[in-house]
Amino acid sequence: MTNNGWFQILFFLLIVLAITKPLGSFMTRVFNREKTFLDPVMRPIEKLVYRLTDVDETKEMRWTEYAGAMLMFSGITMFLTYLIERVQNHLPLNP
């Protein structure tokens, strides 16, 4: 392996190690529903998505609701992926 390859591996490892602690602290705050530095920007968008999808953020999902939501999401994304593949030759920027 070349020196450049070793440098890239070392650089990537250092970046991962550098962001581990701050990202872990941020995720802990998010999962504990504490205030974060992104709340002023992201909270209005989150509330809009909740309102559009009729989600009550204070209510926990039962496992059956979660399973149904996951199946619905998987089905919709599978259909959209299939649709994109079928009409790909008609989409713009297609060589």
C-alpha positions as semicolon CSV with decimal commas, in nm:
position;residue;x (nm);y (nm);z (nm)
1;M;0,000;0,000;0,000
2;T;0,124;0,350;-0,077
3;N;0,192;0,623;0,174
4;N;-0,113;0,808;0,044
5;G;-0,332;0,506;0,119
6;W;-0,199;0,479;0,475
7;F;-0,248;0,854;0,521
8;Q;-0,612;0,830;0,410
9;I;-0,681;0,543;0,649
10;L;-0,514;0,727;0,938
11;F;-0,694;1,052;0,853
12;F;-1,032;0,876;0,844
13;L;-0,961;0,704;1,176
14;L;-0,864;1,035;1,338
15;I;-1,181;1,203;1,211
16;V;-1,397;0,920;1,348
17;L;-1,221;0,935;1,684
18;A;-1,253;1,316;1,695
19;I;-1,630;1,319;1,640
20;T;-1,715;1,020;1,861
21;K;-1,744;1,206;2,192
22;P;-1,931;1,517;2,066
23;L;-2,168;1,312;1,851
24;G;-2,234;1,069;2,136
25;S;-2,313;1,357;2,373
26;F;-2,544;1,513;2,116
27;M;-2,728;1,185;2,055
28;T;-2,768;1,134;2,431
29;R;-2,932;1,475;2,460
30;V;-3,162;1,404;2,164
31;F;-3,272;1,063;2,295
32;N;-3,335;1,206;2,643
33;R;-3,546;1,483;2,482
34;E;-3,321;1,757;2,618
35;K;-3,259;2,087;2,441
36;T;-2,980;2,089;2,180
37;F;-2,811;2,358;1,974
38;L;-3,011;2,253;1,665
39;D;-3,351;2,301;1,829
40;P;-3,405;2,662;1,715
41;V;-3,359;2,556;1,352
42;M;-3,491;2,200;1,342
43;R;-3,777;2,213;1,593
44;P;-4,016;2,412;1,368
45;I;-3,949;2,171;1,082
46;E;-4,004;1,874;1,312
47;K;-4,335;2,019;1,435
48;L;-4,448;2,078;1,077
49;V;-4,371;1,716;0,982
50;Y;-4,557;1,594;1,292
51;R;-4,858;1,808;1,203
52;L;-4,859;1,693;0,839
53;T;-4,832;1,325;0,933
54;D;-5,072;1,350;1,229
55;V;-4,817;1,221;1,482
56;D;-4,848;1,283;1,855
57;E;-4,488;1,325;1,971
58;T;-4,578;1,269;2,337
59;K;-4,723;0,922;2,273
60;E;-4,503;0,613;2,242
61;M;-4,575;0,363;1,963
62;R;-4,677;0,008;2,044
63;W;-4,479;-0,262;1,866
64;T;-4,770;-0,333;1,631
65;E;-4,789;0,033;1,526
66;Y;-4,413;0,042;1,475
67;A;-4,418;-0,280;1,271
68;G;-4,700;-0,145;1,054
69;A;-4,519;0,185;0,998
70;M;-4,199;0,004;0,905
71;L;-4,381;-0,225;0,660
72;M;-4,560;0,072;0,504
73;F;-4,237;0,272;0,474
74;S;-4,055;-0,026;0,322
75;G;-4,336;-0,089;0,076
76;I;-4,356;0,274;-0,034
77;T;-3,979;0,309;-0,078
78;M;-3,965;-0,022;-0,268
79;F;-4,241;0,101;-0,501
80;L;-4,071;0,439;-0,554
81;T;-3,737;0,271;-0,624
82;Y;-3,906;0,042;-0,877
83;L;-4,079;0,340;-1,037
84;I;-3,752;0,534;-1,066
85;E;-3,584;0,234;-1,227
86;R;-3,870;0,189;-1,477
87;V;-3,878;0,555;-1,589
88;Q;-3,506;0,619;-1,558
89;N;-3,454;0,656;-1,932
90;H;-3,713;0,938;-1,941
91;L;-3,573;1,132;-1,645
92;P;-3,367;1,448;-1,701
93;L;-2,986;1,435;-1,694
94;N;-2,990;1,073;-1,805
95;P;-2,703;1,013;-2,048
